[in-house]
mmCIF file with all atom_site columns, C-alpha atoms in Angstrom:
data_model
loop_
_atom_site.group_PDB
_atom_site.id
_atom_site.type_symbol
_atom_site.label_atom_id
_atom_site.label_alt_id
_atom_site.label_comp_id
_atom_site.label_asym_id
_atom_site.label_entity_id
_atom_site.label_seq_id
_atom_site.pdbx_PDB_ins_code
_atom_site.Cartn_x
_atom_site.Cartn_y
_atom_site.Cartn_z
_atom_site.occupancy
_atom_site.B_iso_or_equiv
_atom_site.pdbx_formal_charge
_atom_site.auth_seq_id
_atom_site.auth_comp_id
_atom_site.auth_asym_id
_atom_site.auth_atom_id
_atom_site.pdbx_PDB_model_num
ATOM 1   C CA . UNK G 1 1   ? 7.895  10.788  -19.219 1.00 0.00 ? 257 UNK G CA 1
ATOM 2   C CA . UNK G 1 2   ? 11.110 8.415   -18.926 1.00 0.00 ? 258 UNK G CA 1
ATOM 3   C CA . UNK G 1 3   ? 12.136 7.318   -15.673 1.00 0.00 ? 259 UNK G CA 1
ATOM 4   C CA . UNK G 1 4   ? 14.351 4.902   -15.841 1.00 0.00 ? 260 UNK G CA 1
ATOM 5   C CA . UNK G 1 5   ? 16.201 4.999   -18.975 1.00 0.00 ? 261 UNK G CA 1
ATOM 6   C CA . UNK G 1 6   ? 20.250 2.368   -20.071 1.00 0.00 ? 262 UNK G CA 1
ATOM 7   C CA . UNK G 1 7   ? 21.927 4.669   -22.553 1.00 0.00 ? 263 UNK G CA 1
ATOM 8   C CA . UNK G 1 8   ? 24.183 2.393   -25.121 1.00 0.00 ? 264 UNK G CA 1
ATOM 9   C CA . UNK G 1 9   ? 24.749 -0.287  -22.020 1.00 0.00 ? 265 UNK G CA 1
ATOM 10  C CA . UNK G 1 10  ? 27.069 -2.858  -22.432 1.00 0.00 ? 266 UNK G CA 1
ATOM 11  C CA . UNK G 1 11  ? 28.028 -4.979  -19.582 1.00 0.00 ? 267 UNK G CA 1
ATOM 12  C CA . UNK G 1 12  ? 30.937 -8.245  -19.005 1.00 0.00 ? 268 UNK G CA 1
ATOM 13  C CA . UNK G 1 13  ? 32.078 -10.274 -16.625 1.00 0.00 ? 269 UNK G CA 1
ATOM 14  C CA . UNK G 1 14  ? 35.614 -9.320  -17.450 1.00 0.00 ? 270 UNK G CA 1
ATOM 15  C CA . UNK G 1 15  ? 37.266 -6.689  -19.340 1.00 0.00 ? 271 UNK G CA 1
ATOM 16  C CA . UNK G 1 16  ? 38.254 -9.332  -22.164 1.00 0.00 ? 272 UNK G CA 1
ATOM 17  C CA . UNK G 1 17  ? 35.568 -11.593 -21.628 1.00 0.00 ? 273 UNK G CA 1
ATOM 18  C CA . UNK G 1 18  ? 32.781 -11.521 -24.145 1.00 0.00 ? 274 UNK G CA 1
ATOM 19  C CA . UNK G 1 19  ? 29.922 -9.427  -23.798 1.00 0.00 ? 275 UNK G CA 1
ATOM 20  C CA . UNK G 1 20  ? 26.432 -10.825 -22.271 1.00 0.00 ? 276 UNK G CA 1
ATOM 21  C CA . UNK G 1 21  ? 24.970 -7.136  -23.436 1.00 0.00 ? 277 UNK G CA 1
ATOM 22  C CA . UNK G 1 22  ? 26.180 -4.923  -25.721 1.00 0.00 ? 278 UNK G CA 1
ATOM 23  C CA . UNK G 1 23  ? 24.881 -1.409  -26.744 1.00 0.00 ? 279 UNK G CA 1
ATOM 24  C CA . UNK G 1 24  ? 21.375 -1.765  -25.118 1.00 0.00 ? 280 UNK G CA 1
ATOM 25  C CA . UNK G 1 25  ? 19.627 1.315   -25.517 1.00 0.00 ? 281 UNK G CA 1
ATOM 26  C CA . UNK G 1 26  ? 15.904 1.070   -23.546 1.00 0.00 ? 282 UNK G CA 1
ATOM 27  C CA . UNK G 1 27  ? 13.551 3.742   -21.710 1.00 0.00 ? 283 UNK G CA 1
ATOM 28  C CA . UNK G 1 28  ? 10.834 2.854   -19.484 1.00 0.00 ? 284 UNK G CA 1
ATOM 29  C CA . UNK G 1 29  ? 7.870  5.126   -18.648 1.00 0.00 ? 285 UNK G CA 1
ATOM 30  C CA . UNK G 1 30  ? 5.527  5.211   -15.221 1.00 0.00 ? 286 UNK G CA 1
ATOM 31  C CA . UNK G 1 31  ? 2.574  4.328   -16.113 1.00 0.00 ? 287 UNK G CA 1
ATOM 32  C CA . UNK G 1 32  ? 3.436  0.771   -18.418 1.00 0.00 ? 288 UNK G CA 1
ATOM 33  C CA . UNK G 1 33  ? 4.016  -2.349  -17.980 1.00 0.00 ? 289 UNK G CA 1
ATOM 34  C CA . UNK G 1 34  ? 7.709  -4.124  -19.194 1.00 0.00 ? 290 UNK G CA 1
ATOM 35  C CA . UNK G 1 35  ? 8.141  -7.311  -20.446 1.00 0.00 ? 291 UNK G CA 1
ATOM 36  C CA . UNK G 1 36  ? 11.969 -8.227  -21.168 1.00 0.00 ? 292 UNK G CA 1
ATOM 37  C CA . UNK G 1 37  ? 12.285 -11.432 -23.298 1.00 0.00 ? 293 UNK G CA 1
ATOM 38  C CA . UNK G 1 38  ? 15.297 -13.375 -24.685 1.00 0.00 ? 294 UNK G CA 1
ATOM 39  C CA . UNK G 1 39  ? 16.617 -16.712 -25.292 1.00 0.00 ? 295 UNK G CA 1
ATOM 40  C CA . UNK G 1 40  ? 18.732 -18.256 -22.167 1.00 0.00 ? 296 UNK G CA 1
ATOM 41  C CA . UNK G 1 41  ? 21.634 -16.684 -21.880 1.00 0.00 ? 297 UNK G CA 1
ATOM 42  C CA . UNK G 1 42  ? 20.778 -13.524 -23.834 1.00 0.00 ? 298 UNK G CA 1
ATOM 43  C CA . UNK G 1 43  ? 21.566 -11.385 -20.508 1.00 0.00 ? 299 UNK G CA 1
ATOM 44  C CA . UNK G 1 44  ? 17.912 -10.835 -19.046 1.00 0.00 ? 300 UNK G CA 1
ATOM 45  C CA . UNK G 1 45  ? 19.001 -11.620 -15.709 1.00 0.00 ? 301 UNK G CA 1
ATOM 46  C CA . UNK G 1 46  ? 21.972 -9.452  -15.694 1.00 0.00 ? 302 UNK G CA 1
ATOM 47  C CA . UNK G 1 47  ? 20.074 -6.564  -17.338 1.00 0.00 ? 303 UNK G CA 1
ATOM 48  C CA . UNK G 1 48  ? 17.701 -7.003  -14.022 1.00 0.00 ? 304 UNK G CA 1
ATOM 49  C CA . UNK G 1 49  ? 20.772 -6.760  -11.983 1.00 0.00 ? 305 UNK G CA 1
ATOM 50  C CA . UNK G 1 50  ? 22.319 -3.931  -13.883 1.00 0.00 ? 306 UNK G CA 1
ATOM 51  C CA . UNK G 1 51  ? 18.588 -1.722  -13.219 1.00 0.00 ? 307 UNK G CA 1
ATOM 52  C CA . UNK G 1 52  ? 18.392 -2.954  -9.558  1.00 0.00 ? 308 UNK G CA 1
ATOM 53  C CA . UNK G 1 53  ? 22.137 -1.550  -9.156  1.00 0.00 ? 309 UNK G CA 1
ATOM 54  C CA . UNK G 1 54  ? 23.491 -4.735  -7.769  1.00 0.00 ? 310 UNK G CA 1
ATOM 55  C CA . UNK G 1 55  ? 26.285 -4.396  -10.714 1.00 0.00 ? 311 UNK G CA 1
ATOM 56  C CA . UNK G 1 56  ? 27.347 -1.372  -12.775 1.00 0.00 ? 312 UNK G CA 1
ATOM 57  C CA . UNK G 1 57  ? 27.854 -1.056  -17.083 1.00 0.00 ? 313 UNK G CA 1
ATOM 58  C CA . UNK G 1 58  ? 30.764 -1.758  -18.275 1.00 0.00 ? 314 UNK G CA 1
ATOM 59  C CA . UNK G 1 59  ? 30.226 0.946   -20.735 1.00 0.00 ? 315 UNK G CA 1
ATOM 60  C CA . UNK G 1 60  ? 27.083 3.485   -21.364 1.00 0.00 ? 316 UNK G CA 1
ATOM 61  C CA . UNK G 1 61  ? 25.080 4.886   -18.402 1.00 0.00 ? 317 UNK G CA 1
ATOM 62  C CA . UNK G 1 62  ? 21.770 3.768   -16.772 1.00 0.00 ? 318 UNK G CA 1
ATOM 63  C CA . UNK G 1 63  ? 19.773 7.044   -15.799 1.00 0.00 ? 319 UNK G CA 1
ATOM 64  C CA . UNK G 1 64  ? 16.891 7.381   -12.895 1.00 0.00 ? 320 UNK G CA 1
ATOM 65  C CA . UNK G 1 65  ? 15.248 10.451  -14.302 1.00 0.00 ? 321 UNK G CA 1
ATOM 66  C CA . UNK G 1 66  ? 17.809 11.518  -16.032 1.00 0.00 ? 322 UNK G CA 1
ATOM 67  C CA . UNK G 1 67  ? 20.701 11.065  -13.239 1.00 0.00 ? 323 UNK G CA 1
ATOM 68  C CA . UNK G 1 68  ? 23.265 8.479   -13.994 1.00 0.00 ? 324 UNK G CA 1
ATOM 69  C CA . UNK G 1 69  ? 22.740 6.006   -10.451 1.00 0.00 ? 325 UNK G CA 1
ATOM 70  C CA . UNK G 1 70  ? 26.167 5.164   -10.968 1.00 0.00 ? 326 UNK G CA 1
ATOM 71  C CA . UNK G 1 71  ? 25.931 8.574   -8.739  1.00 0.00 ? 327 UNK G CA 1
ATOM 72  C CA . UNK G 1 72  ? 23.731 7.854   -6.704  1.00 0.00 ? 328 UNK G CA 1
ATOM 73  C CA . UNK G 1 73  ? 23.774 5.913   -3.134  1.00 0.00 ? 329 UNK G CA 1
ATOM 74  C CA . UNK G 1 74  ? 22.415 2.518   -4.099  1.00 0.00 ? 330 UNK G CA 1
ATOM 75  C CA . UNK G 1 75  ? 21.811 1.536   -0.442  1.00 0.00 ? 331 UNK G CA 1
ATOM 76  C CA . UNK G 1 76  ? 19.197 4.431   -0.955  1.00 0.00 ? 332 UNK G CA 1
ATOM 77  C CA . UNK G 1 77  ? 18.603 3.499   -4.752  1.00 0.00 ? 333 UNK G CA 1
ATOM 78  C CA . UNK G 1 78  ? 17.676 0.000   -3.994  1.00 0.00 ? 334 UNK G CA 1
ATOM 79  C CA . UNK G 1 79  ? 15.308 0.791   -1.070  1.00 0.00 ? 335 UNK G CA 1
ATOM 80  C CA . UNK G 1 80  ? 13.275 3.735   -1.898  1.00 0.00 ? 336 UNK G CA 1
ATOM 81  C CA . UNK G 1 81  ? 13.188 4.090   -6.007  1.00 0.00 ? 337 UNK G CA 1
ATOM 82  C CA . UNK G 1 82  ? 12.711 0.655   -6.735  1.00 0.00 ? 338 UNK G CA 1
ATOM 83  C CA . UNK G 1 83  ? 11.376 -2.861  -5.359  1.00 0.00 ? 339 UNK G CA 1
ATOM 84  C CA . UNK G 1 84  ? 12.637 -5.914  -6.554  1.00 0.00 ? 340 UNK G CA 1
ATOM 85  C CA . UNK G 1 85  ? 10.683 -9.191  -6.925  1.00 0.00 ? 341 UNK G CA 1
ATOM 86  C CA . UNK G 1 86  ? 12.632 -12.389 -7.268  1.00 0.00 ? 342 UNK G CA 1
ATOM 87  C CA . UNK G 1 87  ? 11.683 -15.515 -9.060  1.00 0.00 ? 343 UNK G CA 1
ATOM 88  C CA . UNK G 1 88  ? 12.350 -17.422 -5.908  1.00 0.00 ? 344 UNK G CA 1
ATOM 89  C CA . UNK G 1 89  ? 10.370 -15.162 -3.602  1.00 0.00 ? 345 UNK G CA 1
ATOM 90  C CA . UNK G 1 90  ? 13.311 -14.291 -1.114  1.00 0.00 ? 346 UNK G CA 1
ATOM 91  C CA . UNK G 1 91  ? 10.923 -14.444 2.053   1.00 0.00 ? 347 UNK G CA 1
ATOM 92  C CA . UNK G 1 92  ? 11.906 -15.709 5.468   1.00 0.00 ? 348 UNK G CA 1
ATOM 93  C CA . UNK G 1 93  ? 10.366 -18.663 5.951   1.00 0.00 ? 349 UNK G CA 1
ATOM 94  C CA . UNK G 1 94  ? 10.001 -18.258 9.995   1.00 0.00 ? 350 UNK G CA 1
ATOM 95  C CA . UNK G 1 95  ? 8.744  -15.098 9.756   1.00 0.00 ? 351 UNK G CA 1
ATOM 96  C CA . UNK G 1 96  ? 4.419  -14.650 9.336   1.00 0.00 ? 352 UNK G CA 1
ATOM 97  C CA . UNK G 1 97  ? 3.346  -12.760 5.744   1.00 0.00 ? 353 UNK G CA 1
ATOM 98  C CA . UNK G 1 98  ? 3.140  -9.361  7.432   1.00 0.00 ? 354 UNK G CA 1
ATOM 99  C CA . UNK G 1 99  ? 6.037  -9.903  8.859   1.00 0.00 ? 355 UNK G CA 1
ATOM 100 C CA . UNK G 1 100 ? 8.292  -10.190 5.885   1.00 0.00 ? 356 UNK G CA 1
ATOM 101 C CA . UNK G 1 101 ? 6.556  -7.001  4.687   1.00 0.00 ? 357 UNK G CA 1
ATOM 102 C CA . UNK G 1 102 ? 6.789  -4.699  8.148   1.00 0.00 ? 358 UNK G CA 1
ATOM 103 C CA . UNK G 1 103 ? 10.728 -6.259  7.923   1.00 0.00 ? 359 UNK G CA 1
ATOM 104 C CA . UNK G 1 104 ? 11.118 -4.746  4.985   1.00 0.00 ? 360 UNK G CA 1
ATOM 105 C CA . UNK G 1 105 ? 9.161  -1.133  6.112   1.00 0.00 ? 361 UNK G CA 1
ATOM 106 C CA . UNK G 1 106 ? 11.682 -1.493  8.661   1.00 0.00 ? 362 UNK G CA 1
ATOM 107 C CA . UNK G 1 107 ? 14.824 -1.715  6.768   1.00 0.00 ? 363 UNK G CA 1
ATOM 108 C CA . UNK G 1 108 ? 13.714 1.211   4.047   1.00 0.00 ? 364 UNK G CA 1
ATOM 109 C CA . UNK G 1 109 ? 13.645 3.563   6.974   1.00 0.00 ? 365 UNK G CA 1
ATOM 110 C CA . UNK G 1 110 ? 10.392 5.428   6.019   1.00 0.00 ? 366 UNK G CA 1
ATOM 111 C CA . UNK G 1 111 ? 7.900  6.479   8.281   1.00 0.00 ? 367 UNK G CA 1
ATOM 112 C CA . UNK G 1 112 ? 4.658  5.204   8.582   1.00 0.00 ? 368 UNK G CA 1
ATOM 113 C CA . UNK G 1 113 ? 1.927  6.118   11.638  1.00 0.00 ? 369 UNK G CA 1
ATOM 114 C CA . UNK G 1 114 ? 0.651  2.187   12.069  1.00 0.00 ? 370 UNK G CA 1
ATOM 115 C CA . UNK G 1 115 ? 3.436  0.276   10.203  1.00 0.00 ? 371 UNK G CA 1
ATOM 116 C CA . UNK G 1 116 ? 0.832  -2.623  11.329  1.00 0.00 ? 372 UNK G CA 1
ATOM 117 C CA . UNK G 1 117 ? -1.608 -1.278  9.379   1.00 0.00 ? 373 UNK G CA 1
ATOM 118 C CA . UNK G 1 118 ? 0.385  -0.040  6.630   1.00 0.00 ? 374 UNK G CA 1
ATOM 119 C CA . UNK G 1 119 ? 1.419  -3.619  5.727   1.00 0.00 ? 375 UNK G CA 1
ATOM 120 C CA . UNK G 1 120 ? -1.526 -5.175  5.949   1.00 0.00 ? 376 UNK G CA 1
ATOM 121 C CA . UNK G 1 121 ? -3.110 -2.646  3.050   1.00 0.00 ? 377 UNK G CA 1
ATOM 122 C CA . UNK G 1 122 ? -0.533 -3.874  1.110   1.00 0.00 ? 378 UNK G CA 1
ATOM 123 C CA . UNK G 1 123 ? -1.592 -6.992  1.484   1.00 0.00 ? 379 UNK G CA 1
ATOM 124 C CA . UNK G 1 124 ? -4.719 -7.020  0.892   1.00 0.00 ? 380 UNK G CA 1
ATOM 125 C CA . UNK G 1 125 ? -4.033 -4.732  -2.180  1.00 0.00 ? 381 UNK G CA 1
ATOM 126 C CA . UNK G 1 126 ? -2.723 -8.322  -3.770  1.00 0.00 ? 382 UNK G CA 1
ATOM 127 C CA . UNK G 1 127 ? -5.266 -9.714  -2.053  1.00 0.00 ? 383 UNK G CA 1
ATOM 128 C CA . UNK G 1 128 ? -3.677 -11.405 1.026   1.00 0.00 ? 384 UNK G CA 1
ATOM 129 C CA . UNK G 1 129 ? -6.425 -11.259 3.854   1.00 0.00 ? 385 UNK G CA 1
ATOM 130 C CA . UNK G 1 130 ? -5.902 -11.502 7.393   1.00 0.00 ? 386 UNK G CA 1
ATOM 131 C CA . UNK G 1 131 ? -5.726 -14.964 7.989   1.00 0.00 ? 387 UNK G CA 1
ATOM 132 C CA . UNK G 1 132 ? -2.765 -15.603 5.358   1.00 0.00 ? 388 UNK G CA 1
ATOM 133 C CA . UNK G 1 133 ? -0.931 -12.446 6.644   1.00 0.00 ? 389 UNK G CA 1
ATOM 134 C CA . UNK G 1 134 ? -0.552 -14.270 9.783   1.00 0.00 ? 390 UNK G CA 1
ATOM 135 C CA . UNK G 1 135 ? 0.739  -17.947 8.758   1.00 0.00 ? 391 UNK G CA 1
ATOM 136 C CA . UNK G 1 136 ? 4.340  -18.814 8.396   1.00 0.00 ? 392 UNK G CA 1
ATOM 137 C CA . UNK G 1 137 ? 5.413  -17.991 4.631   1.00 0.00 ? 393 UNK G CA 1
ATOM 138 C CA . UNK G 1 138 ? 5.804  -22.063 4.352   1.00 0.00 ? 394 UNK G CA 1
ATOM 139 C CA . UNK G 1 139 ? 2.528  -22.195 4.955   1.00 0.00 ? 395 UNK G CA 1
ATOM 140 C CA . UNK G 1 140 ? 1.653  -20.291 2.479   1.00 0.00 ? 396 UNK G CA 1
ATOM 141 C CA . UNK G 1 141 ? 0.896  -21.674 -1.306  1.00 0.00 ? 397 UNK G CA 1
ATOM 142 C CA . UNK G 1 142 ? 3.664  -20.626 -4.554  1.00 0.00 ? 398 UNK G CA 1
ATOM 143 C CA . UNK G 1 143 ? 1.170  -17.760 -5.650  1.00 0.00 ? 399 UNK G CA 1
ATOM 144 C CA . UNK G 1 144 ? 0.409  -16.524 -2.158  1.00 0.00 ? 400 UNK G CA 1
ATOM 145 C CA . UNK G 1 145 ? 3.900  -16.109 -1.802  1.00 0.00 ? 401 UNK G CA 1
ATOM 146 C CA . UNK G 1 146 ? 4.585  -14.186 -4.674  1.00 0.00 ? 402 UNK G CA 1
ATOM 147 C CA . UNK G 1 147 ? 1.543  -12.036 -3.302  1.00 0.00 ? 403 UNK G CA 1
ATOM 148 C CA . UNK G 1 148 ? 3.499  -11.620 -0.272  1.00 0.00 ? 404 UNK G CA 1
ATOM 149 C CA . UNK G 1 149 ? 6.851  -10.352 -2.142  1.00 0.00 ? 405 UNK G CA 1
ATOM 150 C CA . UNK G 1 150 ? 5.002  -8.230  -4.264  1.00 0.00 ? 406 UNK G CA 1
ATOM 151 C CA . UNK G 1 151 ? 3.407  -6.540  -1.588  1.00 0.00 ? 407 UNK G CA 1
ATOM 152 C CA . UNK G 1 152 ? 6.861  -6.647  0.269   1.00 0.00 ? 408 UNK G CA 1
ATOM 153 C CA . UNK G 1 153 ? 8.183  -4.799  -3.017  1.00 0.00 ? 409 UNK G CA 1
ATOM 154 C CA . UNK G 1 154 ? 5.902  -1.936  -2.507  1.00 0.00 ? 410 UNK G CA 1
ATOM 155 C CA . UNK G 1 155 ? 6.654  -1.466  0.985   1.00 0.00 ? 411 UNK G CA 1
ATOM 156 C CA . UNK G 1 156 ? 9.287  1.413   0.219   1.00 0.00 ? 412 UNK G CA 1
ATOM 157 C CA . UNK G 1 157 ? 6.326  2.997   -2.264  1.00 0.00 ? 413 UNK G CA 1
ATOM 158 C CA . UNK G 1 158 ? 8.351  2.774   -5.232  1.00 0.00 ? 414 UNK G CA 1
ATOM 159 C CA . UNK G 1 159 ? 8.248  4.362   -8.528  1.00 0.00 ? 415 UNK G CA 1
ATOM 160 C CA . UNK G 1 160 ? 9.950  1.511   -10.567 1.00 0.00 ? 416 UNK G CA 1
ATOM 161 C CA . UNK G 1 161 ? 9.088  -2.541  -9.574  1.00 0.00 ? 417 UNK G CA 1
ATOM 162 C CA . UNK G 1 162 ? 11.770 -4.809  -11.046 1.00 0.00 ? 418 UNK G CA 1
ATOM 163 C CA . UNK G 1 163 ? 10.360 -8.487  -11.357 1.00 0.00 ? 419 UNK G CA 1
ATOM 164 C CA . UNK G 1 164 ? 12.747 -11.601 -12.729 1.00 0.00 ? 420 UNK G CA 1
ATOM 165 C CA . UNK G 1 165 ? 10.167 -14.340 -13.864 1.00 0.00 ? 421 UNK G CA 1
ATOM 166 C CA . UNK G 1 166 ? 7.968  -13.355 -10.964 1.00 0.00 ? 422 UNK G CA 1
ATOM 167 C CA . UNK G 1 167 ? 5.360  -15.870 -12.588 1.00 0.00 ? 423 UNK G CA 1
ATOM 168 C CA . UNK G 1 168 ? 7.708  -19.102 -13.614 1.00 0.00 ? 424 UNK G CA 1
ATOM 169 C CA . UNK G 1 169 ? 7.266  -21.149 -10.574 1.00 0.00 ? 425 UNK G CA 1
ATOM 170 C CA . UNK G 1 170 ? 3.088  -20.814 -10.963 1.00 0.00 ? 426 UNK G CA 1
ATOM 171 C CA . UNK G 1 171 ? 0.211  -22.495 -12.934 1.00 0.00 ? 427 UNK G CA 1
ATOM 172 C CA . UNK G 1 172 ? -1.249 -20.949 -15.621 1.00 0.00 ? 428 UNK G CA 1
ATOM 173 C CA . UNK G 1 173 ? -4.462 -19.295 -14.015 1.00 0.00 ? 429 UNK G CA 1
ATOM 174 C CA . UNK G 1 174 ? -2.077 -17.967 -11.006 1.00 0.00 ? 430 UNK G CA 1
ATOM 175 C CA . UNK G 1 175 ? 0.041  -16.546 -13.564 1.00 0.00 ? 431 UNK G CA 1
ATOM 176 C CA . UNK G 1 176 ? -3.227 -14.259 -14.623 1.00 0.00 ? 432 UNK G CA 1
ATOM 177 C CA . UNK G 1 177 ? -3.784 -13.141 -11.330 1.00 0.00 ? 433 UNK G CA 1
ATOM 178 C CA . UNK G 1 178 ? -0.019 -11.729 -10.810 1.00 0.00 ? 434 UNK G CA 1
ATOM 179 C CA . UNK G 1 179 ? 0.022  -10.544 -13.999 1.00 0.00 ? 435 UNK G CA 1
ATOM 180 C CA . UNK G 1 180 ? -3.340 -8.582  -13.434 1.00 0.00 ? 436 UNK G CA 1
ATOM 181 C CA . UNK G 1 181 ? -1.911 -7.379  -9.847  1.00 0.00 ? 437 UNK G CA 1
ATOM 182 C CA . UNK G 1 182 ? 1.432  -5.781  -12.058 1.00 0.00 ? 438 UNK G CA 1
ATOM 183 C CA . UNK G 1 183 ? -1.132 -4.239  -14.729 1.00 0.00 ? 439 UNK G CA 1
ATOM 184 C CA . UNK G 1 184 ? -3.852 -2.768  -12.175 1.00 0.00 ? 440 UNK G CA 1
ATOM 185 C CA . UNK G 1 185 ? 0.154  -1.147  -9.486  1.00 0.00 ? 441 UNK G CA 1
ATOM 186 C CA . UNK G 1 186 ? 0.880  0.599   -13.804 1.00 0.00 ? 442 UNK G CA 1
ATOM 187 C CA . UNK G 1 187 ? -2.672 1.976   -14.910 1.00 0.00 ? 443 UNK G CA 1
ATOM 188 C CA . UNK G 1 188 ? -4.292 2.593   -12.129 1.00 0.00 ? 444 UNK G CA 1
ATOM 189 C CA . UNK G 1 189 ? -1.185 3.433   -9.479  1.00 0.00 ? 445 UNK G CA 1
ATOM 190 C CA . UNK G 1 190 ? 1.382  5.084   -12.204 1.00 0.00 ? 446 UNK G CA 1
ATOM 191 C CA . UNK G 1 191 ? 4.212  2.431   -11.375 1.00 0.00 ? 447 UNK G CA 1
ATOM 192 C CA . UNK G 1 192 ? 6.469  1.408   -13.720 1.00 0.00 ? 448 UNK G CA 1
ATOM 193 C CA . UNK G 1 193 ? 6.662  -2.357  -13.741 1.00 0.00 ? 449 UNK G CA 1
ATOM 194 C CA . UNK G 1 194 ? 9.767  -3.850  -15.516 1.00 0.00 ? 450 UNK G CA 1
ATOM 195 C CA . UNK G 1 195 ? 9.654  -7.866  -15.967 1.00 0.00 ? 451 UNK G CA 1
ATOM 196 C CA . UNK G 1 196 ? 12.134 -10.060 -17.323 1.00 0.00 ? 452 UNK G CA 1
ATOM 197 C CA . UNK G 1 197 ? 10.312 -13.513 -18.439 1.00 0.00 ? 453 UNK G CA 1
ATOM 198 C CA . UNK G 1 198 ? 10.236 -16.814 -20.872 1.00 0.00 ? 454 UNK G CA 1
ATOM 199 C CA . UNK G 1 199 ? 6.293  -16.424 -20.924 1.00 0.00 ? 455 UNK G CA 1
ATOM 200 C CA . UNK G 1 200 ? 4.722  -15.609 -24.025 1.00 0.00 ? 456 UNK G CA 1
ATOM 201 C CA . UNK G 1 201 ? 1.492  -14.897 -21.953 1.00 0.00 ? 457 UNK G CA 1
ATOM 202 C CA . UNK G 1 202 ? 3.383  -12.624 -19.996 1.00 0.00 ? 458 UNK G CA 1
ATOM 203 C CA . UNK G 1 203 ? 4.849  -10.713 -22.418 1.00 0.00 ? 459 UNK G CA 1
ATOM 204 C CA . UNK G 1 204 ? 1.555  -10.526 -24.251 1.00 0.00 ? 460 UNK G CA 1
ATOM 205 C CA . UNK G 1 205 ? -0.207 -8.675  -21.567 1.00 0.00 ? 461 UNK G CA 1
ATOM 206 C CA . UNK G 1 206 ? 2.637  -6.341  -21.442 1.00 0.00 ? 462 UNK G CA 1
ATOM 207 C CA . UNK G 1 207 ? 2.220  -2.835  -22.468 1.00 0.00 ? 463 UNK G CA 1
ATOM 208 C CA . UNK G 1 208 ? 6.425  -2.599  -24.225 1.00 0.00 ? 464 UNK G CA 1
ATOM 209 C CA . UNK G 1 209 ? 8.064  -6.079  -25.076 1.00 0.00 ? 465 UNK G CA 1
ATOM 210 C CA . UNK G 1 210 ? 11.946 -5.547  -25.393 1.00 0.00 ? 466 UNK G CA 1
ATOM 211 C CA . UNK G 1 211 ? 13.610 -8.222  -26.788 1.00 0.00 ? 467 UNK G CA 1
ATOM 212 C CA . UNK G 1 212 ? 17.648 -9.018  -26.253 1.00 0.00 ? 468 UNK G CA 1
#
């Protein structure tokens, strides 16, 4: 079943600027893994920003099971349908592992009985253990970080994770690892994982390869 679907989605800067995307027409399904692949400049970046609400279509509609989220409160979008993993991580740096993720618990506004707790299966679910969940995110190696923001992703349990070249800062046996994490949250957790990457490896192990 389609949960997350752009309908004809075009999108530029300015209204007679040229367009970075024009009629894309994609649907993504729980369950799957998303790989998003392009040439620089080809809009796979914007396309990430256009799903994650942080800008709108200039023309054609994205839908969130079948609602247009043009509709929809993205404050709310943003922090309980989907979780967003950034190339750059996007962690506070003064704040401890399970700190960055019980911060981000914190700002969804969900409820949870032993947010402590909570976090820390989350986690270890991308295999964190205790001692890294309590060092300073500096402290922490590139893939351990990404770890970290994946598991921060999932702290709003969302149905849709958004990823822009989550594995582009990491070696090439790290890179397996994350990508194994994303395949293992789609088959075995019914996520739908959407990534936007240069990686041929990546988009190998991906389920759907769209290409702009």
């Amino acid at each position: 079943m389609c949960v997350l679907e752009l309908n004809n989605v075009s999108y530029s800067y300015e209204k007679k600027s040229k367009e970075v995307l024009k009629d894309i027409s994609f649907q993504f399904e729980k369950g799957k893994v998303y790989a998003i692949t392009g040439k620089s400049g080809r809009g796979k970046t914007t396309l990430l920003s256009l799903l994650s609400g942080l800008a709108s279509p200039t023309k054609g509609k994205i839908l969130l099971d079948g609602k247009d989220i043009s509709g929809l409160d993205h404050y709310r979008y943003r922090s309980h349908d989907i979780g967003v993993i950034f190339q750059s991580f996007n962690l506070l740096p003064k704040l401890t592992a399970i700190e960055n993720v019980i911060l981000s618990m914190d700002i969804s506004g969900k409820k949870y009985n032993n947010k402590k707790k909570a976090a820390m299966e989350l986690l270890e679910k991308v295999s964190i253990g205790e001692e890294e969940s309590n060092r300073r995110i500096l402290k922490l190696s590139g893939g351990q970080q990404q770890r970290v923001a994946i598991a921060r992703a999932l702290s709003c349990n969302p149905a849709i994770l958004l990823a822009d070249e989550p594995t582009g800062n990491l070696d090439s046996e790290t890179q397996n690892d994350i990508m194994q994490i994303f395949l293992e949250l789609a088959h075995e957790e019914n996520c739908c994982v959407i990534i936007v990457t240069h990686s041929n490896e990546v988009a190998e192990s991906a389920d759907v390869v769209y290409k702009l």
